[in-house]
mmCIF file of C-alpha atoms in Angstrom:
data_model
loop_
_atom_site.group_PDB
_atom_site.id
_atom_site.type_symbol
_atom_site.label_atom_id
_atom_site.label_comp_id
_atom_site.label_asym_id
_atom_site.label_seq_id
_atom_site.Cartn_x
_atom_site.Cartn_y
_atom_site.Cartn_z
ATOM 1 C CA UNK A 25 65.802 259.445 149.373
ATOM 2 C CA UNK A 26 68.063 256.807 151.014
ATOM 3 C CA UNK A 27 68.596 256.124 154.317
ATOM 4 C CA UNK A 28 71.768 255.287 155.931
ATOM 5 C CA UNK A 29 73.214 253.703 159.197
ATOM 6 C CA UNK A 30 76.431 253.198 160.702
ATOM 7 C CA UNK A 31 78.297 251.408 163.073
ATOM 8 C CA UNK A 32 79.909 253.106 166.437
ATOM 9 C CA UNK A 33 81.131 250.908 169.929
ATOM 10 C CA UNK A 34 79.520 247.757 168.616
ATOM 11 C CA UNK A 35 76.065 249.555 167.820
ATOM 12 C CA UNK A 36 74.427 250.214 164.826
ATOM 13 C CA UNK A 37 73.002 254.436 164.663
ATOM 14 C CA UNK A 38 70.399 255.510 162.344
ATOM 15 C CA UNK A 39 68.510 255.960 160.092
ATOM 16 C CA UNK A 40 70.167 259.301 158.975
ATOM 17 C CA UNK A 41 68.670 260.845 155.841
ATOM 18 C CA UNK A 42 71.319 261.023 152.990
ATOM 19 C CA UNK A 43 71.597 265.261 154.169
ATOM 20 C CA UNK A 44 72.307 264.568 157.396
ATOM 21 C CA UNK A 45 74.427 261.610 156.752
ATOM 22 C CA UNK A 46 76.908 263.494 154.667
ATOM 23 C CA UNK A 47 76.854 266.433 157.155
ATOM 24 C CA UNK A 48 78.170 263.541 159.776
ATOM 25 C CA UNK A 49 81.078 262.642 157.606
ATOM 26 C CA UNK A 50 82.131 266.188 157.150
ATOM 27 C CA UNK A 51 81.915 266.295 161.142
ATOM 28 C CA UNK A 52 83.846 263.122 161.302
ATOM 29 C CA UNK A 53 81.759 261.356 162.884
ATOM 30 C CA UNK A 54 81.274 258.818 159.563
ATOM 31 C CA UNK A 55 85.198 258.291 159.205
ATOM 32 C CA UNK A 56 86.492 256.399 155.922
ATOM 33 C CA UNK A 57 86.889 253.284 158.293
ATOM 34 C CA UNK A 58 83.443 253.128 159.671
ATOM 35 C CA UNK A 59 80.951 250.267 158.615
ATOM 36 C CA UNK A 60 78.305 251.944 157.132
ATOM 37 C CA UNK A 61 74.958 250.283 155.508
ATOM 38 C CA UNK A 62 71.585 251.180 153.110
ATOM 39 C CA UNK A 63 69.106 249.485 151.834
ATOM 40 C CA UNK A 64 70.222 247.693 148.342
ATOM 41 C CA UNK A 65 73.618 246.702 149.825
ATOM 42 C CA UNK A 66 74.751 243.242 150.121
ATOM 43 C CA UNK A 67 76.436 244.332 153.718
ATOM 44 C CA UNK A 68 78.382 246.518 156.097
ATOM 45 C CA UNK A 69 81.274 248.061 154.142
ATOM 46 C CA UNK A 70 83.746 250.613 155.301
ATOM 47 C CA UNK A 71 82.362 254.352 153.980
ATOM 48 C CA UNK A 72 86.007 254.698 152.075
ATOM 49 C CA UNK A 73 85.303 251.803 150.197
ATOM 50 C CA UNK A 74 82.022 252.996 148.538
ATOM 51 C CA UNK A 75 82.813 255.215 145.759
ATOM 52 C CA UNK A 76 81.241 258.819 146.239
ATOM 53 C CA UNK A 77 80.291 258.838 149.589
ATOM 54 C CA UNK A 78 83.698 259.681 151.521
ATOM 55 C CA UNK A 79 84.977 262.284 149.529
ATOM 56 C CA UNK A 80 82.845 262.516 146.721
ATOM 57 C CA UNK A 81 80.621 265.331 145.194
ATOM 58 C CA UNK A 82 78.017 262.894 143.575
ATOM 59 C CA UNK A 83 75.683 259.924 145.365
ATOM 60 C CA UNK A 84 77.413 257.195 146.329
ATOM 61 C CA UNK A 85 77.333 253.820 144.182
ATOM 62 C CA UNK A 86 74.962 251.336 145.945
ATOM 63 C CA UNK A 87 75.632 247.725 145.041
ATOM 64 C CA UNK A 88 72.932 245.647 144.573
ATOM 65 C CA UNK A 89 71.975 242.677 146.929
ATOM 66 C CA UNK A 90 70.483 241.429 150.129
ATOM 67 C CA UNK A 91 70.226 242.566 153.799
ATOM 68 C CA UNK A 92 73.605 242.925 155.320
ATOM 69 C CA UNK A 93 75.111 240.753 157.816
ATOM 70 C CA UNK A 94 76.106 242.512 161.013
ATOM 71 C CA UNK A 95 78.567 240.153 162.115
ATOM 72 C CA UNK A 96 81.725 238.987 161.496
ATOM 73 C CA UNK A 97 82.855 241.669 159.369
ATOM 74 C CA UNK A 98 84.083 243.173 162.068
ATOM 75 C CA UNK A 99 80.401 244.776 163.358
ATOM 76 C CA UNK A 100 80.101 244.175 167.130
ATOM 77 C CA UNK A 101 82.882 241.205 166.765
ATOM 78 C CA UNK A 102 79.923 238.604 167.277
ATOM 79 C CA UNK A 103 79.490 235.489 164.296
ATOM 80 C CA UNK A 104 78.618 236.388 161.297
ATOM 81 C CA UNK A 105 74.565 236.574 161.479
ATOM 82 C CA UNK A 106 74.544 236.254 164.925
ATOM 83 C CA UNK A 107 71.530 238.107 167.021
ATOM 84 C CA UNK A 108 73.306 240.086 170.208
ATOM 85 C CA UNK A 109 71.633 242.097 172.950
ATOM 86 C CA UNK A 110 72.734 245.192 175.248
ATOM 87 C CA UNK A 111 70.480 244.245 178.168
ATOM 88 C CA UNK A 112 71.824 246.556 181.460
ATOM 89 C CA UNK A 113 72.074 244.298 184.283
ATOM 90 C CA UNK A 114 69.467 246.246 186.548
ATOM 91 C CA UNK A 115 67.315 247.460 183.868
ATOM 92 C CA UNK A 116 66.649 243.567 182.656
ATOM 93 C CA UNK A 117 66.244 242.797 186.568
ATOM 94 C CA UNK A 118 63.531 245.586 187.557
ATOM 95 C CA UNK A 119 61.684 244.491 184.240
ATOM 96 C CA UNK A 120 61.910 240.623 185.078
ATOM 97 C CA UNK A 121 60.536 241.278 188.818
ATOM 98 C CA UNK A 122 57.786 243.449 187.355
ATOM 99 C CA UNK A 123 56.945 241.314 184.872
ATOM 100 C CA UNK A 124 56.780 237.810 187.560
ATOM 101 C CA UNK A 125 54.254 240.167 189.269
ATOM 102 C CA UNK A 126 51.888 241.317 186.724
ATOM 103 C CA UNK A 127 51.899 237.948 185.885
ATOM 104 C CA UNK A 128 50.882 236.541 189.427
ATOM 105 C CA UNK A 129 48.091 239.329 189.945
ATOM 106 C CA UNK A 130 46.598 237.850 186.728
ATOM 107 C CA UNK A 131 45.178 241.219 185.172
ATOM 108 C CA UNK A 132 48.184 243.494 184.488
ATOM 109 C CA UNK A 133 49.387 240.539 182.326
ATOM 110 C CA UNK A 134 48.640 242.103 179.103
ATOM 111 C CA UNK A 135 50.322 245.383 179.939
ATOM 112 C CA UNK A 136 53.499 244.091 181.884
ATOM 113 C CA UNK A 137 53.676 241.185 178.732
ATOM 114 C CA UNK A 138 54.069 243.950 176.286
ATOM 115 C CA UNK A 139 55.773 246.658 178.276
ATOM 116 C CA UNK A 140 58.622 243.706 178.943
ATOM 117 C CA UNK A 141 58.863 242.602 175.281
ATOM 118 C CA UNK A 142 59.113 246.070 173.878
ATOM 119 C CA UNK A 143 62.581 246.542 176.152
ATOM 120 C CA UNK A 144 63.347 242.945 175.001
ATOM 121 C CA UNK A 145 63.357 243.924 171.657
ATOM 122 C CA UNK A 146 64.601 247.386 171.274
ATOM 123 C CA UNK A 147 67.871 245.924 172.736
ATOM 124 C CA UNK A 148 68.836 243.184 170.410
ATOM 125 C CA UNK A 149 70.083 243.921 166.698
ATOM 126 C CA UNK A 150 68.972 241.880 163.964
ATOM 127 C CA UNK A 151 71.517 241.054 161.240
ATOM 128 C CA UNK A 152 69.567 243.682 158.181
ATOM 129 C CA UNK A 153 66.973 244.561 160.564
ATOM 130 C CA UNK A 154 67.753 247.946 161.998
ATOM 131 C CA UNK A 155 66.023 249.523 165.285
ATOM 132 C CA UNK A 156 64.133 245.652 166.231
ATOM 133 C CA UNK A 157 61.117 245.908 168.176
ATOM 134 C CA UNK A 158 57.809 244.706 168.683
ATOM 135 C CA UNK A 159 54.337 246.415 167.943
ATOM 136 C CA UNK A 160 52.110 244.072 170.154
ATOM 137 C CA UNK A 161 48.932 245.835 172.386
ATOM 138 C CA UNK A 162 47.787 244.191 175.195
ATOM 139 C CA UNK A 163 44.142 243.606 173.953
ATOM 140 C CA UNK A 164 45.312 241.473 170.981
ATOM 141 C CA UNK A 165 45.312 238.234 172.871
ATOM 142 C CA UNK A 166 44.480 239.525 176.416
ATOM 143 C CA UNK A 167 42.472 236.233 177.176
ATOM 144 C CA UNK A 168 45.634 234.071 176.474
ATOM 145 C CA UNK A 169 47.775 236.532 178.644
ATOM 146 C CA UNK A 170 45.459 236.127 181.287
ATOM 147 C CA UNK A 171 44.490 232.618 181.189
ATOM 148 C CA UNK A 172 48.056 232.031 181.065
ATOM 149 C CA UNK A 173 48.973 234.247 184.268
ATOM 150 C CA UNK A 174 45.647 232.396 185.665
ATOM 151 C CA UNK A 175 47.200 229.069 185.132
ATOM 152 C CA UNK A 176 49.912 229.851 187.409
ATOM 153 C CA UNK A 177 47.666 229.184 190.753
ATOM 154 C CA UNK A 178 46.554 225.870 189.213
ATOM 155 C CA UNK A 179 48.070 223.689 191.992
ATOM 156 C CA UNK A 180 45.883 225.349 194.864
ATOM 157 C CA UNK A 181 42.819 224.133 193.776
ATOM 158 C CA UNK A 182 43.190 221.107 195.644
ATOM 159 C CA UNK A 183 41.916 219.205 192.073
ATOM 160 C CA UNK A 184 43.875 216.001 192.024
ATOM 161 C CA UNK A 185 44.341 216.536 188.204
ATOM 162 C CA UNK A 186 44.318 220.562 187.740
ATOM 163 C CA UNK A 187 48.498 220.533 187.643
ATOM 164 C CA UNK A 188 48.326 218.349 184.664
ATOM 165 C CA UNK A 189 45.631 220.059 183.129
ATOM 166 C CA UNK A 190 46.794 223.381 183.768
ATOM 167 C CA UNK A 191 50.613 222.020 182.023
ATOM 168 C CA UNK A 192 48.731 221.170 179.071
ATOM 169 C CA UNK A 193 46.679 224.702 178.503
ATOM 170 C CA UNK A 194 49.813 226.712 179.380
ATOM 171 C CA UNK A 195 51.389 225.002 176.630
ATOM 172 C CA UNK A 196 48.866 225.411 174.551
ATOM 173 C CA UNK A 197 48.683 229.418 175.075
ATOM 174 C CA UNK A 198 52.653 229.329 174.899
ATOM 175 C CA UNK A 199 52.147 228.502 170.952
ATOM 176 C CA UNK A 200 49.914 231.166 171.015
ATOM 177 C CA UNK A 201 51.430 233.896 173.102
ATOM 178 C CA UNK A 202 54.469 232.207 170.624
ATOM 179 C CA UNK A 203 52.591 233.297 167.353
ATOM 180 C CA UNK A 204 51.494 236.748 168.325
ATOM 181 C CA UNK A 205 55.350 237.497 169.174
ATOM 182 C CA UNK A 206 56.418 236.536 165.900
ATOM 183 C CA UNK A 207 53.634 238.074 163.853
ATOM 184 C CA UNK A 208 54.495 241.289 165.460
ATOM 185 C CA UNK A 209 58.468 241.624 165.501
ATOM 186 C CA UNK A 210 59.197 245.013 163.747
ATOM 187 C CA UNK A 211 61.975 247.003 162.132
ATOM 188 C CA UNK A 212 61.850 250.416 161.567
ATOM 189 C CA UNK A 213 58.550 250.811 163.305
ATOM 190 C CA UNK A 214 57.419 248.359 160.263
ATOM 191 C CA UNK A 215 56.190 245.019 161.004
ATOM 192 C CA UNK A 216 58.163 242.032 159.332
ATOM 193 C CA UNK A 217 56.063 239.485 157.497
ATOM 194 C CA UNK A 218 57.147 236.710 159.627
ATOM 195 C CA UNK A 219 54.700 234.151 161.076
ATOM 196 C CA UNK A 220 55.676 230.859 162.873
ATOM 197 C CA UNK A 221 53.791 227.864 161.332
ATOM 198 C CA UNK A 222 54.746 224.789 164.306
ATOM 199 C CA UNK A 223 51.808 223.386 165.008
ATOM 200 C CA UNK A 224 50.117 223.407 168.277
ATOM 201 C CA UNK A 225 50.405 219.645 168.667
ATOM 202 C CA UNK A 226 54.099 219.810 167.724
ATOM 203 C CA UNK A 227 54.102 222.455 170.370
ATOM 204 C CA UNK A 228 53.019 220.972 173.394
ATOM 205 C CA UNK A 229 54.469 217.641 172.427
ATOM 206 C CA UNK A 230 57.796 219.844 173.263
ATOM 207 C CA UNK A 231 56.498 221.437 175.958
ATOM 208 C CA UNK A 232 55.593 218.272 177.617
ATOM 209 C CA UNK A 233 58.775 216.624 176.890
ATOM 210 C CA UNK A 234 60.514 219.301 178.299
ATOM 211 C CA UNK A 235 58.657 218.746 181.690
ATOM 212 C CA UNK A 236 59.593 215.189 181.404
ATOM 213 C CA UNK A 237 63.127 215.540 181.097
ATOM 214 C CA UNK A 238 63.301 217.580 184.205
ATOM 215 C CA UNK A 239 63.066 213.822 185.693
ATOM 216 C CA UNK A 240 66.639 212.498 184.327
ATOM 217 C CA UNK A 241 68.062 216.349 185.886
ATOM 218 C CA UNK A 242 70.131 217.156 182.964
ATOM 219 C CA UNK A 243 68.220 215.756 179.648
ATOM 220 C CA UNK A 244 65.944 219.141 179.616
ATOM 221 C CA UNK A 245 69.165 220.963 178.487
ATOM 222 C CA UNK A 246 68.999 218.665 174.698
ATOM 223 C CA UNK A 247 65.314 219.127 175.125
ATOM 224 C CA UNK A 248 64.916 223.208 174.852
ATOM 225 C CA UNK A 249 68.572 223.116 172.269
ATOM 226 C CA UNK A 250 66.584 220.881 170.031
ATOM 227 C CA UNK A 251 63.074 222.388 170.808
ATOM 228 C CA UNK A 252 64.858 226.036 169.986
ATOM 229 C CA UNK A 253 66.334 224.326 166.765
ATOM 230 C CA UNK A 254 62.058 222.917 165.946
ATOM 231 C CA UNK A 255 60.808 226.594 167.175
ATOM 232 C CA UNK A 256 63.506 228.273 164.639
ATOM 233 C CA UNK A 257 62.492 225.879 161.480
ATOM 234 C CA UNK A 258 58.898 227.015 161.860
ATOM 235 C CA UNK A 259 59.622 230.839 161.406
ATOM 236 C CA UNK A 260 58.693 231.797 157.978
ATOM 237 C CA UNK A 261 58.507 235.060 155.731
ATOM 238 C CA UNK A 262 62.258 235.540 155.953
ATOM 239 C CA UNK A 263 64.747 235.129 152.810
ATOM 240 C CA UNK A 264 67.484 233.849 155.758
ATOM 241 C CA UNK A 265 66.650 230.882 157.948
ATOM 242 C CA UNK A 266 66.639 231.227 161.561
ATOM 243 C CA UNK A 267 68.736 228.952 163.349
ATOM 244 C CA UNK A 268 69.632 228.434 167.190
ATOM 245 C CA UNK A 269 73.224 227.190 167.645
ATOM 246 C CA UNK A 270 73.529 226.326 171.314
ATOM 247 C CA UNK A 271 74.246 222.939 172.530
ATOM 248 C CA UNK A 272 72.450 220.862 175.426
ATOM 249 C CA UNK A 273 75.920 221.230 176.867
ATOM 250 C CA UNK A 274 76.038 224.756 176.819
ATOM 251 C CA UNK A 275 72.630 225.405 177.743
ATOM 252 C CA UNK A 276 73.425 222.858 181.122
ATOM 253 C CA UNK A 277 76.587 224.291 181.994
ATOM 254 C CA UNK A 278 75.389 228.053 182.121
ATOM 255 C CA UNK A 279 71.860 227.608 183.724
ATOM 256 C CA UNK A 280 73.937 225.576 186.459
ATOM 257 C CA UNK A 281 76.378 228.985 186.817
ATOM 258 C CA UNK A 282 73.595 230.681 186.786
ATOM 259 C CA UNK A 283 71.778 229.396 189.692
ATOM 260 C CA UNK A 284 74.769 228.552 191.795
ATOM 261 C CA UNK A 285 75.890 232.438 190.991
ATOM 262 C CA UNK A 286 72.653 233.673 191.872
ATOM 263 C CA UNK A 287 72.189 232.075 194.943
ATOM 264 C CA UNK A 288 74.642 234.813 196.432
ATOM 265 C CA UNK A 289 71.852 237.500 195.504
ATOM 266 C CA UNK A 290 73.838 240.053 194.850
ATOM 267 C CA UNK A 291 75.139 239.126 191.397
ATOM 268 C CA UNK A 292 71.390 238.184 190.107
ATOM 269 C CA UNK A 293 71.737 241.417 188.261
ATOM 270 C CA UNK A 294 75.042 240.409 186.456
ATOM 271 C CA UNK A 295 74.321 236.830 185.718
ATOM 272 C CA UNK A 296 70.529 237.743 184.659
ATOM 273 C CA UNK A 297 72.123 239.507 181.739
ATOM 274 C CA UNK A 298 75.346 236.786 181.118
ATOM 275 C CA UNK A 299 73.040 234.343 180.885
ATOM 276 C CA UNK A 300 70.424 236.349 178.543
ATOM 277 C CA UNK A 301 73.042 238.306 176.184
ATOM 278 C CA UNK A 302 74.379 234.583 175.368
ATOM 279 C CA UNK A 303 70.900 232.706 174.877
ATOM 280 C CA UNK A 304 70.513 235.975 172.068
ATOM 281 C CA UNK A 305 73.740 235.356 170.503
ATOM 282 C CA UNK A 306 72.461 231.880 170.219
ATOM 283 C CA UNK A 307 70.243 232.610 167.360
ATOM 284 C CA UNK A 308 71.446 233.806 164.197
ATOM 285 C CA UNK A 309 69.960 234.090 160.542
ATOM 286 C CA UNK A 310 71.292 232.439 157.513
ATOM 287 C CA UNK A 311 71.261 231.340 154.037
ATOM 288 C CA UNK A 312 69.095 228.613 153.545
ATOM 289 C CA UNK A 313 71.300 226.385 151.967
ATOM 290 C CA UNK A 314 73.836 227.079 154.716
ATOM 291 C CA UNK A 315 71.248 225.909 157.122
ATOM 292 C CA UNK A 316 70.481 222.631 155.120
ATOM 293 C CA UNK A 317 74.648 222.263 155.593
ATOM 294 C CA UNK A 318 74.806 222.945 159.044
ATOM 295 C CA UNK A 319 72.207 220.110 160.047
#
């Protein structure tokens, strides 16, 4: 039996058994100008213009094709293929300050790592993938979590050398925190066969750069567009390539917004989710070939 979802205020609502669905377009909530979507269609497509389902008696004619494309069809108004986020400005804050201190007492880490990522998740729509989220337990890498919240009090050892030490590990356990996010990114409570194959050299090498460039102030912008851009390349398992599109540019001017804005205090809330709904909307998915085009 198919399943079927449609869009209302920018927000995608399913899925609603083919029943139910029809019993929402004789309510009216499905009008003939609502985007509507299931699986074996090439995209969003107002209900009217699917034969048999606004109107009809019989099943509705499902064209054949790929994952649709919420995007600039008129679905939430962002870019075609574009990933885009609902965070609420205080629920993003009170999960960002509980997060920064699970993380500093070291052994809520695990808990507070996937607690936060679940919210991340459930509130950004994938282009195809309807209800995103993220099936991680916090006893699948719990040593990395830990080590990695650990790594954080580095500098007070009074070890000349422990800083530059502890830079290196964290990057290390950033790949992996990195591949356990990506192995477990769900839709539908189902977990997508995506993996990210950067290595862990190629990794750090980033991760280090990035440190470096904090030295010229405004080079680590290019450094994380371009380390986004390596980070996307690597995803695999996916018929659409992932892509970030920000600039160094972009990435400069906002994070310098950002901090001058926050230094008021009381936008933080605001700003936190300016600044994160736009990094989303950064990454988008698309056809490979496109990709090859676009670089």
């Amino acid at each position: 039996m198919a399943s079927w979802f449609y869009a209302s205020e920018g927000k995608q609502q399913g899925p609603f058994p083919e029943g139910q669905f029809r019993d929402l377009i004789a309510q009216g909530v499905v009008r003939p100008d609502t985007l509507v979507w299931t699986e074996g269609m090439a995209g969003w497509q107002k209900a009217v213009e699917i034969p048999g389902l606004v109107g009809g008696g019989g099943p509705p004619m499902v064209p054949a094709g790929g994952p649709p494309m919420m995007g600039g069809g008129g679905y939430g108004g962002a870019a075609a293929g574009s990933l885009t986020a609902d965070f609420s400005p205080f629920g993003l804050l009170g999960r960002s300050i509980v997060f920064v201190i699970g993380i500093l007492l070291v052994i809520p880490a695990p808990w507070v790592t996937v607690w936060f990522y679940k919210y991340i998740t459930s509130h950004i729509q994938v282009p195809g993938r309807p209800n995103f989220g993220f099936a991680g337990q916090p006893m699948d890498i719990w040593w990395a979590l830990m080590l990695n919240a650990l790594l954080t009090y580095a500098g007070a050892t009074g070890i000349s050398f422990a800083p530059l030490l502890a830079v290196i590990a964290n990057a290390f356990l950033a790949w992996v925190i990195l591949r356990w996010i990506i192995a477990n990114l769900t839709s539908n409570g189902e977990r997508l066969p995506l993996s990210f194959q950067g290595s862990a050299i190629g990794y750090v090498g980033w991760y280090l750069l990035m440190m470096i460039s904090t030295i010229t102030i405004i080079g680590w912008a290019w450094v994380i567009a371009f380390w986004m851009r390596w980070n996307c390349r690597n995803i695999e398992g996916t018929r659409r390539e992932v892509v970030f599109n920000g600039s160094g540019w972009q990435v400069l001017w906002r994070s310098v917004v950002f901090s001058l804005a926050c230094s008021f205090i009381i936008p933080i809330p605001w700003m936190l989710r300016w600044y994160g709904r736009w990094f989303v909307s950064q990454f988008a998915l698309v056809d490979r070939g496109a990709a090859a085009r676009a670089y």
